[in-house]
PDB file of C-alpha atoms in Angstrom:
ATOM      1  CA  UNK M   1      13.586 -10.898  31.737  1.00  0.00           C
ATOM      2  CA  UNK M   2      12.334  -8.431  29.248  1.00  0.00           C
ATOM      3  CA  UNK M   3      10.156  -5.449  30.654  1.00  0.00           C
ATOM      4  CA  UNK M   4       8.785  -2.348  29.126  1.00  0.00           C
ATOM      5  CA  UNK M   5       8.479   1.360  30.485  1.00  0.00           C
ATOM      6  CA  UNK M   6       6.667   4.423  29.110  1.00  0.00           C
ATOM      7  CA  UNK M   7       3.964   2.382  27.193  1.00  0.00           C
ATOM      8  CA  UNK M   8       0.541   4.053  26.906  1.00  0.00           C
ATOM      9  CA  UNK M   9      -0.835   2.538  23.649  1.00  0.00           C
ATOM     10  CA  UNK M  10      -0.748  -1.041  24.835  1.00  0.00           C
ATOM     11  CA  UNK M  11      -2.034  -2.386  27.997  1.00  0.00           C
ATOM     12  CA  UNK M  12      -0.440  -5.919  27.576  1.00  0.00           C
ATOM     13  CA  UNK M  13       3.219  -6.285  26.600  1.00  0.00           C
ATOM     14  CA  UNK M  14       3.168 -10.071  26.101  1.00  0.00           C
ATOM     15  CA  UNK M  15       2.939  -9.679  22.193  1.00  0.00           C
ATOM     16  CA  UNK M  16       5.651  -7.025  22.457  1.00  0.00           C
ATOM     17  CA  UNK M  17       8.094  -9.311  24.059  1.00  0.00           C
ATOM     18  CA  UNK M  18       7.555 -11.839  21.198  1.00  0.00           C
ATOM     19  CA  UNK M  19       8.922  -9.285  18.744  1.00  0.00           C
ATOM     20  CA  UNK M  20      12.192  -9.778  20.069  1.00  0.00           C
ATOM     21  CA  UNK M  21      12.364 -13.526  19.533  1.00  0.00           C
ATOM     22  CA  UNK M  22      14.144 -14.017  22.919  1.00  0.00           C
ATOM     23  CA  UNK M  23      12.568 -15.771  25.845  1.00  0.00           C
ATOM     24  CA  UNK M  24      13.579 -16.130  29.342  1.00  0.00           C
ATOM     25  CA  UNK M  25      16.526 -18.417  29.727  1.00  0.00           C
ATOM     26  CA  UNK M  26      17.784 -18.166  26.033  1.00  0.00           C
ATOM     27  CA  UNK M  27      21.028 -16.563  24.924  1.00  0.00           C
ATOM     28  CA  UNK M  28      20.995 -12.753  24.425  1.00  0.00           C
ATOM     29  CA  UNK M  29      21.436 -11.635  20.800  1.00  0.00           C
ATOM     30  CA  UNK M  30      22.253  -8.057  19.791  1.00  0.00           C
ATOM     31  CA  UNK M  31      20.891  -8.808  16.183  1.00  0.00           C
ATOM     32  CA  UNK M  32      17.592  -9.965  17.743  1.00  0.00           C
ATOM     33  CA  UNK M  33      17.525  -6.845  19.802  1.00  0.00           C
ATOM     34  CA  UNK M  34      18.010  -4.662  16.766  1.00  0.00           C
ATOM     35  CA  UNK M  35      15.245  -6.517  14.814  1.00  0.00           C
ATOM     36  CA  UNK M  36      12.992  -6.220  17.790  1.00  0.00           C
ATOM     37  CA  UNK M  37      13.338  -2.449  18.002  1.00  0.00           C
ATOM     38  CA  UNK M  38      12.681  -2.288  14.364  1.00  0.00           C
ATOM     39  CA  UNK M  39       9.471  -4.426  14.729  1.00  0.00           C
ATOM     40  CA  UNK M  40       8.251  -2.151  17.517  1.00  0.00           C
ATOM     41  CA  UNK M  41       8.688   0.782  15.390  1.00  0.00           C
ATOM     42  CA  UNK M  42       6.675  -0.836  12.602  1.00  0.00           C
ATOM     43  CA  UNK M  43       3.853  -1.809  15.219  1.00  0.00           C
ATOM     44  CA  UNK M  44       3.645   1.821  16.510  1.00  0.00           C
ATOM     45  CA  UNK M  45       3.678   3.181  12.935  1.00  0.00           C
ATOM     46  CA  UNK M  46       0.464   1.138  12.227  1.00  0.00           C
ATOM     47  CA  UNK M  47      -1.400   3.218  14.787  1.00  0.00           C
ATOM     48  CA  UNK M  48      -0.139   6.585  13.739  1.00  0.00           C
ATOM     49  CA  UNK M  49       2.786   6.963  16.038  1.00  0.00           C
ATOM     50  CA  UNK M  50       5.404   7.783  13.430  1.00  0.00           C
ATOM     51  CA  UNK M  51       7.664   9.498  15.889  1.00  0.00           C
ATOM     52  CA  UNK M  52       8.057   6.584  18.169  1.00  0.00           C
ATOM     53  CA  UNK M  53      11.592   5.899  19.672  1.00  0.00           C
ATOM     54  CA  UNK M  54      12.475   2.973  21.613  1.00  0.00           C
ATOM     55  CA  UNK M  55      15.684   2.973  23.904  1.00  0.00           C
ATOM     56  CA  UNK M  56      17.074  -0.323  25.224  1.00  0.00           C
ATOM     57  CA  UNK M  57      18.715  -0.634  28.657  1.00  0.00           C
ATOM     58  CA  UNK M  58      20.712  -3.815  29.584  1.00  0.00           C
ATOM     59  CA  UNK M  59      21.525  -4.565  33.163  1.00  0.00           C
ATOM     60  CA  UNK M  60      23.757  -7.475  34.149  1.00  0.00           C
ATOM     61  CA  UNK M  61      22.379  -9.463  37.196  1.00  0.00           C
ATOM     62  CA  UNK M  62      25.249  -9.540  39.790  1.00  0.00           C
ATOM     63  CA  UNK M  63      27.215 -12.697  40.072  1.00  0.00           C
ATOM     64  CA  UNK M  64      25.550 -14.298  37.174  1.00  0.00           C
ATOM     65  CA  UNK M  65      25.563 -14.643  33.495  1.00  0.00           C
ATOM     66  CA  UNK M  66      22.109 -13.285  33.043  1.00  0.00           C
ATOM     67  CA  UNK M  67      20.821  -9.833  32.034  1.00  0.00           C
ATOM     68  CA  UNK M  68      17.527  -7.824  32.337  1.00  0.00           C
ATOM     69  CA  UNK M  69      16.452  -6.032  29.192  1.00  0.00           C
ATOM     70  CA  UNK M  70      14.344  -2.887  29.647  1.00  0.00           C
ATOM     71  CA  UNK M  71      12.730  -1.219  26.684  1.00  0.00           C
ATOM     72  CA  UNK M  72      11.742   2.494  27.421  1.00  0.00           C
ATOM     73  CA  UNK M  73       9.335   3.846  24.763  1.00  0.00           C
ATOM     74  CA  UNK M  74       8.859   7.402  23.810  1.00  0.00           C
ATOM     75  CA  UNK M  75       5.631   7.074  21.856  1.00  0.00           C
ATOM     76  CA  UNK M  76       5.276  10.634  20.675  1.00  0.00           C
ATOM     77  CA  UNK M  77       1.936  11.893  19.165  1.00  0.00           C
ATOM     78  CA  UNK M  78      -0.491  10.074  17.070  1.00  0.00           C
ATOM     79  CA  UNK M  79      -0.784  11.480  13.618  1.00  0.00           C
ATOM     80  CA  UNK M  80      -3.951  11.441  11.377  1.00  0.00           C
ATOM     81  CA  UNK M  81      -4.455  12.015   7.666  1.00  0.00           C
ATOM     82  CA  UNK M  82      -5.576  15.371   6.671  1.00  0.00           C
ATOM     83  CA  UNK M  83      -5.447  15.344   2.884  1.00  0.00           C
ATOM     84  CA  UNK M  84      -4.595  12.842   0.112  1.00  0.00           C
ATOM     85  CA  UNK M  85      -3.656  14.411  -3.240  1.00  0.00           C
ATOM     86  CA  UNK M  86      -2.609  12.935  -6.590  1.00  0.00           C
ATOM     87  CA  UNK M  87      -0.172  14.339  -9.150  1.00  0.00           C
ATOM     88  CA  UNK M  88       0.911  13.003 -12.621  1.00  0.00           C
ATOM     89  CA  UNK M  89      -2.372  11.226 -13.464  1.00  0.00           C
ATOM     90  CA  UNK M  90      -3.163  12.987 -16.660  1.00  0.00           C
ATOM     91  CA  UNK M  91      -5.556  10.403 -17.807  1.00  0.00           C
ATOM     92  CA  UNK M  92      -6.636   8.237 -14.764  1.00  0.00           C
ATOM     93  CA  UNK M  93      -9.328   9.873 -12.655  1.00  0.00           C
ATOM     94  CA  UNK M  94      -8.825  10.578  -8.965  1.00  0.00           C
ATOM     95  CA  UNK M  95     -11.462   8.248  -7.888  1.00  0.00           C
ATOM     96  CA  UNK M  96      -9.868   5.336  -9.694  1.00  0.00           C
ATOM     97  CA  UNK M  97      -6.886   5.835  -7.474  1.00  0.00           C
ATOM     98  CA  UNK M  98      -8.681   6.663  -4.328  1.00  0.00           C
ATOM     99  CA  UNK M  99     -10.714   3.437  -4.367  1.00  0.00           C
ATOM    100  CA  UNK M 100      -7.513   1.407  -4.196  1.00  0.00           C
ATOM    101  CA  UNK M 101      -6.256   3.153  -1.130  1.00  0.00           C
ATOM    102  CA  UNK M 102      -6.845   1.375   2.261  1.00  0.00           C
ATOM    103  CA  UNK M 103      -6.701   4.585   4.265  1.00  0.00           C
ATOM    104  CA  UNK M 104      -8.832   7.644   3.989  1.00  0.00           C
ATOM    105  CA  UNK M 105      -8.595  11.267   5.045  1.00  0.00           C
ATOM    106  CA  UNK M 106      -9.518  11.458   8.799  1.00  0.00           C
ATOM    107  CA  UNK M 107      -7.902   8.046   9.669  1.00  0.00           C
ATOM    108  CA  UNK M 108      -4.778   7.716  11.656  1.00  0.00           C
ATOM    109  CA  UNK M 109      -1.883   7.314   9.484  1.00  0.00           C
ATOM    110  CA  UNK M 110      -1.160   3.557   9.150  1.00  0.00           C
ATOM    111  CA  UNK M 111       2.209   2.923   7.254  1.00  0.00           C
ATOM    112  CA  UNK M 112       1.410  -0.746   6.622  1.00  0.00           C
ATOM    113  CA  UNK M 113      -1.966   0.160   5.019  1.00  0.00           C
ATOM    114  CA  UNK M 114      -0.220   2.756   2.933  1.00  0.00           C
ATOM    115  CA  UNK M 115       2.418   0.162   1.790  1.00  0.00           C
ATOM    116  CA  UNK M 116      -0.553  -2.216   0.852  1.00  0.00           C
ATOM    117  CA  UNK M 117      -2.182   0.663  -0.954  1.00  0.00           C
ATOM    118  CA  UNK M 118       0.985   1.140  -3.058  1.00  0.00           C
ATOM    119  CA  UNK M 119       0.917  -2.437  -3.966  1.00  0.00           C
ATOM    120  CA  UNK M 120      -2.672  -2.455  -4.865  1.00  0.00           C
ATOM    121  CA  UNK M 121      -1.930   0.509  -7.179  1.00  0.00           C
ATOM    122  CA  UNK M 122       1.045  -1.371  -8.781  1.00  0.00           C
ATOM    123  CA  UNK M 123      -1.164  -4.358  -9.575  1.00  0.00           C
ATOM    124  CA  UNK M 124      -3.542  -2.112 -11.617  1.00  0.00           C
ATOM    125  CA  UNK M 125      -0.913  -1.831 -14.327  1.00  0.00           C
ATOM    126  CA  UNK M 126      -1.864   1.829 -15.046  1.00  0.00           C
ATOM    127  CA  UNK M 127       1.348   3.513 -13.824  1.00  0.00           C
ATOM    128  CA  UNK M 128       5.059   3.079 -13.868  1.00  0.00           C
ATOM    129  CA  UNK M 129       5.989   0.965 -10.881  1.00  0.00           C
ATOM    130  CA  UNK M 130       5.574   3.021  -7.630  1.00  0.00           C
ATOM    131  CA  UNK M 131       8.305   2.657  -5.050  1.00  0.00           C
ATOM    132  CA  UNK M 132       7.258   2.907  -1.426  1.00  0.00           C
ATOM    133  CA  UNK M 133       9.894   5.396  -0.463  1.00  0.00           C
ATOM    134  CA  UNK M 134       9.558   7.498  -3.468  1.00  0.00           C
ATOM    135  CA  UNK M 135       5.853   7.217  -4.356  1.00  0.00           C
ATOM    136  CA  UNK M 136       4.502   9.993  -2.114  1.00  0.00           C
ATOM    137  CA  UNK M 137       5.551  13.257  -0.483  1.00  0.00           C
ATOM    138  CA  UNK M 138       4.640  13.077   3.112  1.00  0.00           C
ATOM    139  CA  UNK M 139       4.248  16.533   4.960  1.00  0.00           C
ATOM    140  CA  UNK M 140       3.427  16.443   8.598  1.00  0.00           C
ATOM    141  CA  UNK M 141       2.349  19.214  10.817  1.00  0.00           C
ATOM    142  CA  UNK M 142       3.328  18.727  14.596  1.00  0.00           C
ATOM    143  CA  UNK M 143       0.854  21.510  15.665  1.00  0.00           C
ATOM    144  CA  UNK M 144      -2.239  19.632  14.470  1.00  0.00           C
ATOM    145  CA  UNK M 145      -0.812  16.059  14.453  1.00  0.00           C
ATOM    146  CA  UNK M 146      -1.692  15.598  10.898  1.00  0.00           C
ATOM    147  CA  UNK M 147      -0.059  14.345   7.593  1.00  0.00           C
ATOM    148  CA  UNK M 148      -0.662  15.475   4.006  1.00  0.00           C
ATOM    149  CA  UNK M 149      -0.004  12.723   1.486  1.00  0.00           C
ATOM    150  CA  UNK M 150       0.662  13.650  -2.229  1.00  0.00           C
ATOM    151  CA  UNK M 151       0.933  10.425  -4.431  1.00  0.00           C
ATOM    152  CA  UNK M 152       3.204  11.003  -7.524  1.00  0.00           C
ATOM    153  CA  UNK M 153       2.314   8.610 -10.407  1.00  0.00           C
ATOM    154  CA  UNK M 154       3.485   8.364 -14.095  1.00  0.00           C
ATOM    155  CA  UNK M 155       1.047   7.153 -16.654  1.00  0.00           C
ATOM    156  CA  UNK M 156       2.081   4.124 -18.662  1.00  0.00           C
ATOM    157  CA  UNK M 157       0.716   3.145 -22.174  1.00  0.00           C
ATOM    158  CA  UNK M 158      -2.752   1.588 -21.832  1.00  0.00           C
ATOM    159  CA  UNK M 159      -3.902   0.988 -25.347  1.00  0.00           C
ATOM    160  CA  UNK M 160      -2.946  -1.985 -27.674  1.00  0.00           C
ATOM    161  CA  UNK M 161      -3.536  -1.802 -31.320  1.00  0.00           C
ATOM    162  CA  UNK M 162      -2.977  -4.562 -33.956  1.00  0.00           C
ATOM    163  CA  UNK M 163      -3.484  -4.959 -37.622  1.00  0.00           C
ATOM    164  CA  UNK M 164      -3.352  -8.254 -39.511  1.00  0.00           C
ATOM    165  CA  UNK M 165      -4.089  -9.608 -42.856  1.00  0.00           C
ATOM    166  CA  UNK M 166      -3.513 -12.560 -45.197  1.00  0.00           C
ATOM    167  CA  UNK M 167      -5.059 -15.439 -47.184  1.00  0.00           C
ATOM    168  CA  UNK M 168      -5.812 -18.901 -45.792  1.00  0.00           C
ATOM    169  CA  UNK M 169      -7.683 -21.835 -46.984  1.00  0.00           C
ATOM    170  CA  UNK M 170     -10.466 -21.522 -44.266  1.00  0.00           C
ATOM    171  CA  UNK M 171     -10.809 -17.750 -44.146  1.00  0.00           C
ATOM    172  CA  UNK M 172      -9.953 -16.833 -47.695  1.00  0.00           C
ATOM    173  CA  UNK M 173      -8.355 -13.484 -48.022  1.00  0.00           C
ATOM    174  CA  UNK M 174      -8.992 -11.438 -44.683  1.00  0.00           C
ATOM    175  CA  UNK M 175      -8.139  -8.292 -42.866  1.00  0.00           C
ATOM    176  CA  UNK M 176      -8.061  -8.120 -39.074  1.00  0.00           C
ATOM    177  CA  UNK M 177      -8.128  -5.253 -36.586  1.00  0.00           C
ATOM    178  CA  UNK M 178      -8.015  -5.293 -32.719  1.00  0.00           C
ATOM    179  CA  UNK M 179      -7.927  -2.660 -30.095  1.00  0.00           C
ATOM    180  CA  UNK M 180      -7.903  -3.054 -26.273  1.00  0.00           C
ATOM    181  CA  UNK M 181      -7.324  -0.959 -23.160  1.00  0.00           C
ATOM    182  CA  UNK M 182      -7.248  -1.613 -19.524  1.00  0.00           C
ATOM    183  CA  UNK M 183      -8.176   1.998 -18.417  1.00  0.00           C
ATOM    184  CA  UNK M 184     -10.711   3.154 -20.738  1.00  0.00           C
ATOM    185  CA  UNK M 185     -11.360   6.954 -20.549  1.00  0.00           C
ATOM    186  CA  UNK M 186      -9.287   6.938 -17.384  1.00  0.00           C
ATOM    187  CA  UNK M 187     -12.106   5.200 -15.462  1.00  0.00           C
ATOM    188  CA  UNK M 188     -10.374   1.870 -14.875  1.00  0.00           C
ATOM    189  CA  UNK M 189     -12.602   0.028 -17.282  1.00  0.00           C
ATOM    190  CA  UNK M 190     -11.421  -2.656 -19.720  1.00  0.00           C
ATOM    191  CA  UNK M 191     -12.637  -2.435 -23.333  1.00  0.00           C
ATOM    192  CA  UNK M 192     -11.722  -4.855 -26.115  1.00  0.00           C
ATOM    193  CA  UNK M 193     -12.653  -4.808 -29.921  1.00  0.00           C
ATOM    194  CA  UNK M 194     -11.449  -7.359 -32.325  1.00  0.00           C
ATOM    195  CA  UNK M 195     -12.610  -7.818 -36.058  1.00  0.00           C
ATOM    196  CA  UNK M 196     -11.720 -10.122 -38.861  1.00  0.00           C
ATOM    197  CA  UNK M 197     -13.259  -9.345 -42.170  1.00  0.00           C
ATOM    198  CA  UNK M 198     -12.663 -11.746 -45.050  1.00  0.00           C
ATOM    199  CA  UNK M 199     -14.166 -13.235 -48.123  1.00  0.00           C
ATOM    200  CA  UNK M 200     -15.458 -16.262 -46.231  1.00  0.00           C
ATOM    201  CA  UNK M 201     -15.440 -15.142 -42.571  1.00  0.00           C
ATOM    202  CA  UNK M 202     -16.796 -12.145 -40.830  1.00  0.00           C
ATOM    203  CA  UNK M 203     -16.148 -11.961 -37.067  1.00  0.00           C
ATOM    204  CA  UNK M 204     -16.580  -9.056 -34.632  1.00  0.00           C
ATOM    205  CA  UNK M 205     -15.917  -9.452 -30.935  1.00  0.00           C
ATOM    206  CA  UNK M 206     -16.546  -6.811 -28.314  1.00  0.00           C
ATOM    207  CA  UNK M 207     -15.929  -7.049 -24.674  1.00  0.00           C
ATOM    208  CA  UNK M 208     -16.377  -4.452 -21.684  1.00  0.00           C
ATOM    209  CA  UNK M 209     -15.615  -4.856 -18.021  1.00  0.00           C
ATOM    210  CA  UNK M 210     -16.481  -2.317 -15.239  1.00  0.00           C
ATOM    211  CA  UNK M 211     -14.505  -3.271 -12.058  1.00  0.00           C
ATOM    212  CA  UNK M 212     -16.361  -1.032  -9.780  1.00  0.00           C
ATOM    213  CA  UNK M 213     -20.004  -1.114 -10.686  1.00  0.00           C
ATOM    214  CA  UNK M 214     -22.046   1.679  -8.975  1.00  0.00           C
ATOM    215  CA  UNK M 215     -18.746   2.558  -7.303  1.00  0.00           C
ATOM    216  CA  UNK M 216     -18.798  -0.629  -5.347  1.00  0.00           C
ATOM    217  CA  UNK M 217     -16.247  -3.498  -5.650  1.00  0.00           C
ATOM    218  CA  UNK M 218     -18.531  -5.416  -7.949  1.00  0.00           C
ATOM    219  CA  UNK M 219     -17.138  -6.411 -11.314  1.00  0.00           C
ATOM    220  CA  UNK M 220     -19.789  -6.385 -14.339  1.00  0.00           C
ATOM    221  CA  UNK M 221     -18.874  -7.158 -17.873  1.00  0.00           C
ATOM    222  CA  UNK M 222     -20.031  -8.532 -21.145  1.00  0.00           C
TER     223      UNK M 222
END
């Protein structure tokens, strides 16, 4: 059997037992035990218990080929987010970064939501690729059970400029220019301007998209 001791956060242990992928009557696996301990650490870290430590104890049932597995949990304290700061965003406004984060100041520190926040920031394409283990400095204060997060970013090129020209049977002689950016004025807005001026054709295209209209996740564009 698998049993748990020292648990305060969870009333039911059924789902915790499933983290070890070993049921009653199945062969014991040290690899599954290690994986299960890692899974429990991840579960606790999603609720702010970043100092959780799990200690396994194996007792052999006398005169049998069976064992009892006991997991003793030292949950530690629950940590909350005190501050979230940003460095390196020389162009991008703080609010553009903050709105992609799934945790906020005052929430308990959820490592899974922080990982997803890094993924969302990488999908923007505004910064060099952020790595989970290197993207932020995490300072914790055990006296107040709080953590301060300082996210380190590096801006990447956001503007594209093209010039073209030539002669064709349809357009005649022409000169073209285009400009596009996916982070206009550091506000996360997309702007695109393209022109083609020639002896037979004059064409101008302008497009603009605001991904967070009125600071809500509503996309508006023309």
